[in-house]
PDB file of C-alpha atoms in Angstrom:
ATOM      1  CA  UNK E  20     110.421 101.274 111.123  1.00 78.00           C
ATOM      2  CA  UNK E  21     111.739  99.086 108.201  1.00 79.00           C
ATOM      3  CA  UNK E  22     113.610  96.882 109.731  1.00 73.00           C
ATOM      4  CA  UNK E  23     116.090  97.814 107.104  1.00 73.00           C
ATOM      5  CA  UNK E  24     119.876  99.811 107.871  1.00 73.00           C
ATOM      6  CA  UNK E  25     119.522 100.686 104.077  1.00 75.00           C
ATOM      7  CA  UNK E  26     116.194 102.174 103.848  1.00 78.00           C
ATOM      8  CA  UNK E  27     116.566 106.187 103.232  1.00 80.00           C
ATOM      9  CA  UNK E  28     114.496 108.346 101.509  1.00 76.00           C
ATOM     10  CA  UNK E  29     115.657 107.373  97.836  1.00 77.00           C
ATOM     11  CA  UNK E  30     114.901 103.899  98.173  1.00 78.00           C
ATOM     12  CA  UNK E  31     110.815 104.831  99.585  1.00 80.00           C
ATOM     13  CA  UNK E  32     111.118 107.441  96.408  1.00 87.00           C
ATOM     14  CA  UNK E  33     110.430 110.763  98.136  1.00 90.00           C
ATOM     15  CA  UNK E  34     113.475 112.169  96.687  1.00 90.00           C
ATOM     16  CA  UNK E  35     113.076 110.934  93.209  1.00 92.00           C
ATOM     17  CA  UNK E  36     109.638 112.173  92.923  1.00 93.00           C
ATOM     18  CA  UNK E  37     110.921 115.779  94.268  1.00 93.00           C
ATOM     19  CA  UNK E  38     113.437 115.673  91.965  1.00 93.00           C
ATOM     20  CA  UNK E  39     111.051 115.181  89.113  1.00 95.00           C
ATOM     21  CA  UNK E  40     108.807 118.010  89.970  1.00 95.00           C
ATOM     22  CA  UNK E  41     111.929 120.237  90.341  1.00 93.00           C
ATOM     23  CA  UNK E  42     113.476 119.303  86.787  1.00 95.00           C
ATOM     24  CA  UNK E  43     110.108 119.433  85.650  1.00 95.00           C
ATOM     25  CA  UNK E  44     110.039 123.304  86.900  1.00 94.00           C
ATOM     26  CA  UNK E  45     113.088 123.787  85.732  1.00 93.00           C
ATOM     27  CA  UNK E  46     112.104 122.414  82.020  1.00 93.00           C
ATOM     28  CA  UNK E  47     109.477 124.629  82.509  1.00 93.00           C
ATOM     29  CA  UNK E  48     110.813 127.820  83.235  1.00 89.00           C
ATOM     30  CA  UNK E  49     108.694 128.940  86.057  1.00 87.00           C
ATOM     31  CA  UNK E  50     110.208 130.908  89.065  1.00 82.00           C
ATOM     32  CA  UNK E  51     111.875 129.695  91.879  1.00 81.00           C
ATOM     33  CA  UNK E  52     108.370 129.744  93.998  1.00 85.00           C
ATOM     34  CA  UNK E  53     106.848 127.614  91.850  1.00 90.00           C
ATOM     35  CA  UNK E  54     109.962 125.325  91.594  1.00 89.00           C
ATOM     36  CA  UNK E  55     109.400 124.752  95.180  1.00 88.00           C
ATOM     37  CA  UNK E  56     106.163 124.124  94.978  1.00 91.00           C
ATOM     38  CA  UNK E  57     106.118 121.422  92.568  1.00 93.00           C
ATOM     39  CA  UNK E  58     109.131 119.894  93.815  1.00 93.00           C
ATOM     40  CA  UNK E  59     107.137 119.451  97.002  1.00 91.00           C
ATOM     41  CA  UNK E  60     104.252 118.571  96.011  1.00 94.00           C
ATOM     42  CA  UNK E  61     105.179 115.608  94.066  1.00 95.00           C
ATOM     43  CA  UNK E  62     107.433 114.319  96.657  1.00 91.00           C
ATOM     44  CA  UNK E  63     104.037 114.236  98.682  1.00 92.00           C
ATOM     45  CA  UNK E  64     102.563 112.781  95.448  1.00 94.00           C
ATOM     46  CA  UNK E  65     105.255 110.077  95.591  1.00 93.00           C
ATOM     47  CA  UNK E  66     104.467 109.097  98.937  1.00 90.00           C
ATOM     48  CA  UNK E  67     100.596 108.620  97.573  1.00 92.00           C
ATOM     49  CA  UNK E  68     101.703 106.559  95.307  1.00 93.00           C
ATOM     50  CA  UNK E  69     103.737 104.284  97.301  1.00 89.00           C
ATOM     51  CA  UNK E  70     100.484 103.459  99.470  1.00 88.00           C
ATOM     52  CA  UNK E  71      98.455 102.989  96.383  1.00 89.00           C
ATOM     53  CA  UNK E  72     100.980 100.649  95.161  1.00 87.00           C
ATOM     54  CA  UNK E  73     101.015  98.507  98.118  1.00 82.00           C
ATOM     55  CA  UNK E  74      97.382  98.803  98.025  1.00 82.00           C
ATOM     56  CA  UNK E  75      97.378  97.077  94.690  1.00 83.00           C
ATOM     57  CA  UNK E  76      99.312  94.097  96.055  1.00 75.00           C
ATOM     58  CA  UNK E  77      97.358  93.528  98.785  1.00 69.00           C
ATOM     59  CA  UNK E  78      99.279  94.213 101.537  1.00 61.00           C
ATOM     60  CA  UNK E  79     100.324  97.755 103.480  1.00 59.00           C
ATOM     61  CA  UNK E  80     103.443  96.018 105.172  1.00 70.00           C
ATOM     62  CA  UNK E  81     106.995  97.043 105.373  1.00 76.00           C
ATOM     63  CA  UNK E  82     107.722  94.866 102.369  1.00 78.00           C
ATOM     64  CA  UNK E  83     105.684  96.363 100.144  1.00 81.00           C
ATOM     65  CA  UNK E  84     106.571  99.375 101.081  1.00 84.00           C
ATOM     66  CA  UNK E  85     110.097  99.351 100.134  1.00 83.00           C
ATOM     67  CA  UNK E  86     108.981  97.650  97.184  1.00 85.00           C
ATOM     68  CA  UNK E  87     106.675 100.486  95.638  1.00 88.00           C
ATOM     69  CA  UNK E  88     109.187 102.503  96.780  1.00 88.00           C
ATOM     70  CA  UNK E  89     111.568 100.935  94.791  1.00 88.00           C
ATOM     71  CA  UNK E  90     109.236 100.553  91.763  1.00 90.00           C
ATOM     72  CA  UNK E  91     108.746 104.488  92.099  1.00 92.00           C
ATOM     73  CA  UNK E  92     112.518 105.479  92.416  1.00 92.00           C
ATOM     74  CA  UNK E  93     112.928 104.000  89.068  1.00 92.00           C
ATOM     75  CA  UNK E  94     110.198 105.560  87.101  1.00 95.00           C
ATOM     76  CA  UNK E  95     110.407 108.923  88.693  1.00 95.00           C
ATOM     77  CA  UNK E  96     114.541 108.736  87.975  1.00 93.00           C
ATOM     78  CA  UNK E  97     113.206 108.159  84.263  1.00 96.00           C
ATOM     79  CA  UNK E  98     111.248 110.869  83.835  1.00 96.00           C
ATOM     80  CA  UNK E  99     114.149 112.702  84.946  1.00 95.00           C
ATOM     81  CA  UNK E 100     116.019 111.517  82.514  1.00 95.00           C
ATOM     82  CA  UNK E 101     113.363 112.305  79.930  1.00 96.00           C
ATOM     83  CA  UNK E 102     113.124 116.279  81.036  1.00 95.00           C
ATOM     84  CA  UNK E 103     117.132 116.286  80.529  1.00 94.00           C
ATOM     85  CA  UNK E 104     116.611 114.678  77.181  1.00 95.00           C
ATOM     86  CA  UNK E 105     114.247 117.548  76.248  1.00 94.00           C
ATOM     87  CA  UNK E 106     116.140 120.279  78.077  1.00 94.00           C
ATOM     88  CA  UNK E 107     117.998 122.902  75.865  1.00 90.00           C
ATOM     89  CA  UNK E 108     122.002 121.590  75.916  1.00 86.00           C
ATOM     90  CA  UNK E 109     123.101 125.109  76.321  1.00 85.00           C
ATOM     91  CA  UNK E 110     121.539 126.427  79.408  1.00 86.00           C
ATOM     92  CA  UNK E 111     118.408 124.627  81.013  1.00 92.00           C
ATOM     93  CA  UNK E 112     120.233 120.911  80.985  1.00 92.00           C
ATOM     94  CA  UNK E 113     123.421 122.343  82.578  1.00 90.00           C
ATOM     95  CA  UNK E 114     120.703 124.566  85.089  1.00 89.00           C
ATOM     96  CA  UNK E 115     119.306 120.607  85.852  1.00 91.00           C
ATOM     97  CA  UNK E 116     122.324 118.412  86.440  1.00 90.00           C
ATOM     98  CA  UNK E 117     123.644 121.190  89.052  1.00 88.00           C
ATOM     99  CA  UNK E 118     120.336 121.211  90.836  1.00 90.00           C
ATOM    100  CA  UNK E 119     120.089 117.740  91.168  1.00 90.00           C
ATOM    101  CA  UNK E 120     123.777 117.650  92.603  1.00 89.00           C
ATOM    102  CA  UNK E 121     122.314 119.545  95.622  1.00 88.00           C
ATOM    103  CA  UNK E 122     123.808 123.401  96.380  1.00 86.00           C
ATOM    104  CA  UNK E 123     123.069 125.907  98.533  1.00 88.00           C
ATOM    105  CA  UNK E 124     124.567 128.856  96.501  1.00 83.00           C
ATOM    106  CA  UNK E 125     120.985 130.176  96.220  1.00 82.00           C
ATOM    107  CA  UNK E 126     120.148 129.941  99.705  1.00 83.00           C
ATOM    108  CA  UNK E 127     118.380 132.890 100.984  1.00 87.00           C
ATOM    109  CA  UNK E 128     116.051 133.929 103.659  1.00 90.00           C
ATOM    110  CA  UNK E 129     112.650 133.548 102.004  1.00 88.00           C
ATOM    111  CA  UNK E 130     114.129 130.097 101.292  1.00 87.00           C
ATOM    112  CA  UNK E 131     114.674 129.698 104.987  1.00 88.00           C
ATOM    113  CA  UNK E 132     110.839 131.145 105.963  1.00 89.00           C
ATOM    114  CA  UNK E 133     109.042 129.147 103.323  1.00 87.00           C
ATOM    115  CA  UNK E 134     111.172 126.205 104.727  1.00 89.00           C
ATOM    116  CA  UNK E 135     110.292 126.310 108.517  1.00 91.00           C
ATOM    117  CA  UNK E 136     106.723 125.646 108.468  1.00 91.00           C
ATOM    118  CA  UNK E 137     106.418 121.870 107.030  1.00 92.00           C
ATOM    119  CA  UNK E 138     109.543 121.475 109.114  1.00 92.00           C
ATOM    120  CA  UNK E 139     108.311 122.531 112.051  1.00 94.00           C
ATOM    121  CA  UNK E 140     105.063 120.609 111.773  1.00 94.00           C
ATOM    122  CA  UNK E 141     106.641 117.487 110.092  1.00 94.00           C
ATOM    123  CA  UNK E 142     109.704 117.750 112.567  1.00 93.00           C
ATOM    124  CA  UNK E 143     106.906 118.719 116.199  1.00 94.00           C
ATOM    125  CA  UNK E 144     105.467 115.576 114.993  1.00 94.00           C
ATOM    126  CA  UNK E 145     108.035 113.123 115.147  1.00 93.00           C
ATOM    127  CA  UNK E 146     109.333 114.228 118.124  1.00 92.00           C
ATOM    128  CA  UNK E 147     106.000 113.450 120.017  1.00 92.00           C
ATOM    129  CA  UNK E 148     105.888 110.243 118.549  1.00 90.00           C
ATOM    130  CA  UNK E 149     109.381 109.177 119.715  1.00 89.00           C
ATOM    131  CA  UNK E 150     108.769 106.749 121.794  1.00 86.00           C
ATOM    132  CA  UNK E 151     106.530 105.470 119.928  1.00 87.00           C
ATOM    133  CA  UNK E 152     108.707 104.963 116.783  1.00 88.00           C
ATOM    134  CA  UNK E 153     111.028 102.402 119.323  1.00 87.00           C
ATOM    135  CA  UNK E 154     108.191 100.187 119.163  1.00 85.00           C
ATOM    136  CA  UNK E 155     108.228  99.893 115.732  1.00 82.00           C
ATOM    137  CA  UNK E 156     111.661  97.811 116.041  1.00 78.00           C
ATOM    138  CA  UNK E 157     109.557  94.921 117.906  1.00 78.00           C
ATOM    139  CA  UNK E 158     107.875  93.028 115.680  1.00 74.00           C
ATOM    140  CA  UNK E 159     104.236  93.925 114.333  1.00 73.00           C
ATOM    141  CA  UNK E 160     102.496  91.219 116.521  1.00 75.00           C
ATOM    142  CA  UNK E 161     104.445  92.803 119.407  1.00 75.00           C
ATOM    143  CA  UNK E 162     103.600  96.543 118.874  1.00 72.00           C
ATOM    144  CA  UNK E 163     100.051  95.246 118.489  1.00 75.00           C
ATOM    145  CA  UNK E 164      99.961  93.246 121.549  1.00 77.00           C
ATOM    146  CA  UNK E 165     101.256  96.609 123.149  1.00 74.00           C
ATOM    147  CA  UNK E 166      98.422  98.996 122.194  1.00 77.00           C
ATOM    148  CA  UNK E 167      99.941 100.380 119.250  1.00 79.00           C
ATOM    149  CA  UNK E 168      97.850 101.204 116.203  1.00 84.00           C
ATOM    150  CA  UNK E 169     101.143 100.018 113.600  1.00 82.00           C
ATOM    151  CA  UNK E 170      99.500 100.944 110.415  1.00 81.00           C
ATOM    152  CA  UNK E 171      98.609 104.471 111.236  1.00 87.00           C
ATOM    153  CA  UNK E 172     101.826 104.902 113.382  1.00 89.00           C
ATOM    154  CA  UNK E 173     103.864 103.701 110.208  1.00 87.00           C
ATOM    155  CA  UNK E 174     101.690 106.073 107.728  1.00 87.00           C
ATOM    156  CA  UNK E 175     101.834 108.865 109.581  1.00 91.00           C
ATOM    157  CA  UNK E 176     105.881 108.776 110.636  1.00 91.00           C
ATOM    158  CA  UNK E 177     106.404 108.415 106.628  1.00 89.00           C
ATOM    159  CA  UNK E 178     103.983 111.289 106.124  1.00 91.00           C
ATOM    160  CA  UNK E 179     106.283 113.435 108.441  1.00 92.00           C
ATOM    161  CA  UNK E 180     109.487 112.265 106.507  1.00 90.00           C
ATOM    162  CA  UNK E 181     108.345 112.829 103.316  1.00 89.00           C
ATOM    163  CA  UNK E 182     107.303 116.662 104.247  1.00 91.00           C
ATOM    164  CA  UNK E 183     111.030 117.127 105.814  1.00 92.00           C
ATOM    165  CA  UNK E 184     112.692 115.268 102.759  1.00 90.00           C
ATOM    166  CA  UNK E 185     110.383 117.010  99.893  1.00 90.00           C
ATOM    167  CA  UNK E 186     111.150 120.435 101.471  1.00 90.00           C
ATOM    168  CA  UNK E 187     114.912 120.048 101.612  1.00 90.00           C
ATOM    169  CA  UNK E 188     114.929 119.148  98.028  1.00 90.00           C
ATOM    170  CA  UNK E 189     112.621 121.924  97.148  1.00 88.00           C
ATOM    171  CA  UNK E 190     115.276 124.602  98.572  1.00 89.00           C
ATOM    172  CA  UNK E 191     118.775 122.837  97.914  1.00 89.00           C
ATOM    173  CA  UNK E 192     118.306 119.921  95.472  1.00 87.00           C
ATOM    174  CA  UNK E 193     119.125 116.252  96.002  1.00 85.00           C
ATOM    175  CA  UNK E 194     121.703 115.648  98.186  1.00 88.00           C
ATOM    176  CA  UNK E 195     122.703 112.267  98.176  1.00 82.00           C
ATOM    177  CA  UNK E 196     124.241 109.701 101.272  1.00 86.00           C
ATOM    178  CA  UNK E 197     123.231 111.842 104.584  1.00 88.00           C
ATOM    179  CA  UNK E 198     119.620 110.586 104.853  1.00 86.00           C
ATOM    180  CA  UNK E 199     121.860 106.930 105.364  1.00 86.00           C
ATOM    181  CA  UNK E 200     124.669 108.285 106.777  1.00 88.00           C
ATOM    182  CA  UNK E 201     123.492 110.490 109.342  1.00 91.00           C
ATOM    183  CA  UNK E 202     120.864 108.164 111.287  1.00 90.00           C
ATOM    184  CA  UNK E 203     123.629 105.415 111.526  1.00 87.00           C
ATOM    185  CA  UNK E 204     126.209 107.753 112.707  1.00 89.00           C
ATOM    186  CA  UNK E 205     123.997 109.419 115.590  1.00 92.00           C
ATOM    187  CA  UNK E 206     122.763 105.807 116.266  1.00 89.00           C
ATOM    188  CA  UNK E 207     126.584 105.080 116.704  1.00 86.00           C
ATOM    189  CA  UNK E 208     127.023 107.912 119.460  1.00 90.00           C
ATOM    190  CA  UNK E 209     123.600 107.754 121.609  1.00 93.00           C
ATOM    191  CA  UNK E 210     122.220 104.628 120.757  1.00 88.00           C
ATOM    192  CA  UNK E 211     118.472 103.692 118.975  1.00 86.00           C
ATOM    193  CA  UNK E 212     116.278 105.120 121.571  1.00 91.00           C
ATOM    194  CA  UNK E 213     114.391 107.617 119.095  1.00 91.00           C
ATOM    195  CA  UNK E 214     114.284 109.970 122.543  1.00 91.00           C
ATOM    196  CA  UNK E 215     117.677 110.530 122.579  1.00 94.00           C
ATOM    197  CA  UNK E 216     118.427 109.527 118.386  1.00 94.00           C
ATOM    198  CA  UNK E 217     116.134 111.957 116.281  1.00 93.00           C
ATOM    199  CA  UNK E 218     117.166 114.931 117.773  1.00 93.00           C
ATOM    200  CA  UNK E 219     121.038 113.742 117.765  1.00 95.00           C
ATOM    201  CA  UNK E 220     120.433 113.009 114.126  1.00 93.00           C
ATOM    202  CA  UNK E 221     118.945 116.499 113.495  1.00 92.00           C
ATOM    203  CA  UNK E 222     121.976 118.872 114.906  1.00 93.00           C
ATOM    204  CA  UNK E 223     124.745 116.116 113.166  1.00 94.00           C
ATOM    205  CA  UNK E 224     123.034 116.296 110.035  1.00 93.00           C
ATOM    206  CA  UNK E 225     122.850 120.077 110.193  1.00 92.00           C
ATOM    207  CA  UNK E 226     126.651 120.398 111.428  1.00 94.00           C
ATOM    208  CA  UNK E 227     127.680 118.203 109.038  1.00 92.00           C
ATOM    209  CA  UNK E 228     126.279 119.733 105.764  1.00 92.00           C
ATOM    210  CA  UNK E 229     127.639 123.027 107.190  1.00 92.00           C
ATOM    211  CA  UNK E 230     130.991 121.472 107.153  1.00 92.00           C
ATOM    212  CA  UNK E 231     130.229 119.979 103.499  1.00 92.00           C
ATOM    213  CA  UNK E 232     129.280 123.566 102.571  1.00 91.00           C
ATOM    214  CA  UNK E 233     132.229 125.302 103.532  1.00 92.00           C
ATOM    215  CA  UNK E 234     134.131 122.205 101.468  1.00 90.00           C
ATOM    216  CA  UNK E 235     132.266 122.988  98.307  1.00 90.00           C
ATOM    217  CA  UNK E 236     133.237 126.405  98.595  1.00 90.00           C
ATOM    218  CA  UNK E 237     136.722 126.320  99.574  1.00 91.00           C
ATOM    219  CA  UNK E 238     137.782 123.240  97.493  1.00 87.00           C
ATOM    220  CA  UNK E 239     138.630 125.161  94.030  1.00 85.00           C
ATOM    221  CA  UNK E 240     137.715 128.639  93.066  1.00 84.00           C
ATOM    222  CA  UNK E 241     134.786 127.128  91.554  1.00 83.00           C
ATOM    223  CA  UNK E 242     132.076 125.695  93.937  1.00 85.00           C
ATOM    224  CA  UNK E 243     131.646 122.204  93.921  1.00 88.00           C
ATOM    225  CA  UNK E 244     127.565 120.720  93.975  1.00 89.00           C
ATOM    226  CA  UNK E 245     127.109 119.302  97.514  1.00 90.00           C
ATOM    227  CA  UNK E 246     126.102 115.891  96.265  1.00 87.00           C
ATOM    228  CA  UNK E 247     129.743 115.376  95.140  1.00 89.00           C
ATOM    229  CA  UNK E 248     131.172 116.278  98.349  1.00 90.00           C
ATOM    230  CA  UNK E 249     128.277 114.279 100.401  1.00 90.00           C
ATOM    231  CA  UNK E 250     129.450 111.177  98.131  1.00 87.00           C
ATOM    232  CA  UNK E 251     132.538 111.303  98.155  1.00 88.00           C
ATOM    233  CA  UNK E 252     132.506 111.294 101.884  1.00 86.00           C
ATOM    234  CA  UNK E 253     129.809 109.359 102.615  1.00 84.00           C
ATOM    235  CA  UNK E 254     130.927 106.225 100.755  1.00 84.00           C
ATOM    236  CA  UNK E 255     133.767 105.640 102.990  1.00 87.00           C
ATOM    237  CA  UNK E 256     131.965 106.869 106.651  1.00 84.00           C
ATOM    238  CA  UNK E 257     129.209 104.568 105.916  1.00 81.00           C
ATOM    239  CA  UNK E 258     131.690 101.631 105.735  1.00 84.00           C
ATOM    240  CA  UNK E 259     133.640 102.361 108.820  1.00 82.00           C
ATOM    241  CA  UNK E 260     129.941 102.206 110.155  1.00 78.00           C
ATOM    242  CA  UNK E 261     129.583  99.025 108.717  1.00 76.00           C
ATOM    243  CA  UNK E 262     132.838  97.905 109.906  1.00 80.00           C
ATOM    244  CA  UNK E 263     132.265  99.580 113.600  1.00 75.00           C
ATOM    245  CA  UNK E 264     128.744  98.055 113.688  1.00 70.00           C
ATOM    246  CA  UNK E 265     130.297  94.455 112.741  1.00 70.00           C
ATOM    247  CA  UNK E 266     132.871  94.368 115.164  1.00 73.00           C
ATOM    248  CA  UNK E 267     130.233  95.605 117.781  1.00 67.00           C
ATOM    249  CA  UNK E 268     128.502  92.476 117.582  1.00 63.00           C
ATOM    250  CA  UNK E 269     131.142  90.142 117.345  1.00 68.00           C
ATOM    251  CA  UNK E 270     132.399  90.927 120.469  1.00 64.00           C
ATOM    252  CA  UNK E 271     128.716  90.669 122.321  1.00 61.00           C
TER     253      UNK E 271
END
């Protein structure tokens, strides 16, 4: 949709701005419904922001997406940085920096329940607009020229991704790399037909954070936060991807 191999969720600021509202709970003291809550809602406020950015400059195209994005990431990751600053050392600051490393040691059911609606809808979504998310690789003149309405097409795919990415973080934190890592990997194995690619992407990413799980738990009699693991192996997979991908087109 970006045109970009580096474009994830982090760099359109989804996940900083969920990450603000749940440090901001957190700060806060409020339960863990209300945690959720805000740490959705401003990832959705994020997203609002992004488009009112780009409506400043002028333009609603891919490039100023990524740039409001951008913009938003870093102001977002500040105020993060300002709720540590004011967090109590002892016990709320230590409660932030774990959450923000991602875990699932407080997974539960309810979690699950209060999970599955915006991912069903968000997740439904996308999946009937597969095929039209291919033609979002052409260029813009080109998806035009086809009958497709880019502008809403765009807006509402990034809608549906910023419901799916704000509810992960609301239930297990920010967990860093597999928003990149994933998509290139399942692109890898079936190919960029979004038919065939998003839900590829969806049972990888699954299997593979179950697999990162079981790390984090098994690693040391402590459990390790998820984001550690998910960095420490997604630096390397994403550049045998890069390599694999390279030597892919040198030999076309």
């Amino acid at each position: 949709m970006f045109q970009n191999p580096l474009v994830d969720p982090h760099i359109i600021g989804v996940t900083a701005g969920s990450a603000f509202g749940g440090t901001l709970a957190i700060l806060l003291g409020v339960g863990s419904l209300l945690m959720m809550a805000s740490t959705f809602f401003f990832g959705l406020v994020a997203l609002g922001l992004i488009y009112a950015l780009a409506a400043l400059q002028g333009r609603d195209s891919t490039l100023g997406l990524i740039l409001s994005g951008i913009i938003l990431s870093g102001f977002f990751a500040a105020l993060v940085s300002l709720m540590q600053y004011l967090a109590d050392s002892e016990e709320t600051l230590p409660n932030i920096v774990f959450w923000l490393l991602g875990s699932f040691a407080t997974a539960s059911w309810h979690k699950v329940l209060l999970m599955s609606l915006p991912l069903a809808v968000a997740a439904g979504a996308l999946w009937k607009l597969r095929w039209r998310i291919n033609l979002l690789a052409l260029e813009e003149r080109d998806s035009r020229s086809l009958g497709v309405p880019v502008a809403a097409l765009r807006r509402g795919v990034l809608v549906c991704c910023a419901v799916l990415v704000a509810a992960q973080v609301a239930v297990s934190g920010s967990i860093a790399w597999m928003g990149l890592v994933v998509p290139h990997l399942a692109r890898l194995l079936v190919g960029a037909d979004h038919r065939r690619l998003l839900p590829t992407a969806f049972w990888l990413g699954a299997a593979l954070m179950l697999v990162v799980d079981d790390l984090a738990r098994t690693l040391t009699q402590a459990e390790i936060p998820i984001g550690i693991v998910t960095a420490l192996l997604g630096a390397p997979l994403f550049t045998f991807l890069l390599v694999q991908s390279r030597r892919r087109s040198t030999a076309r």
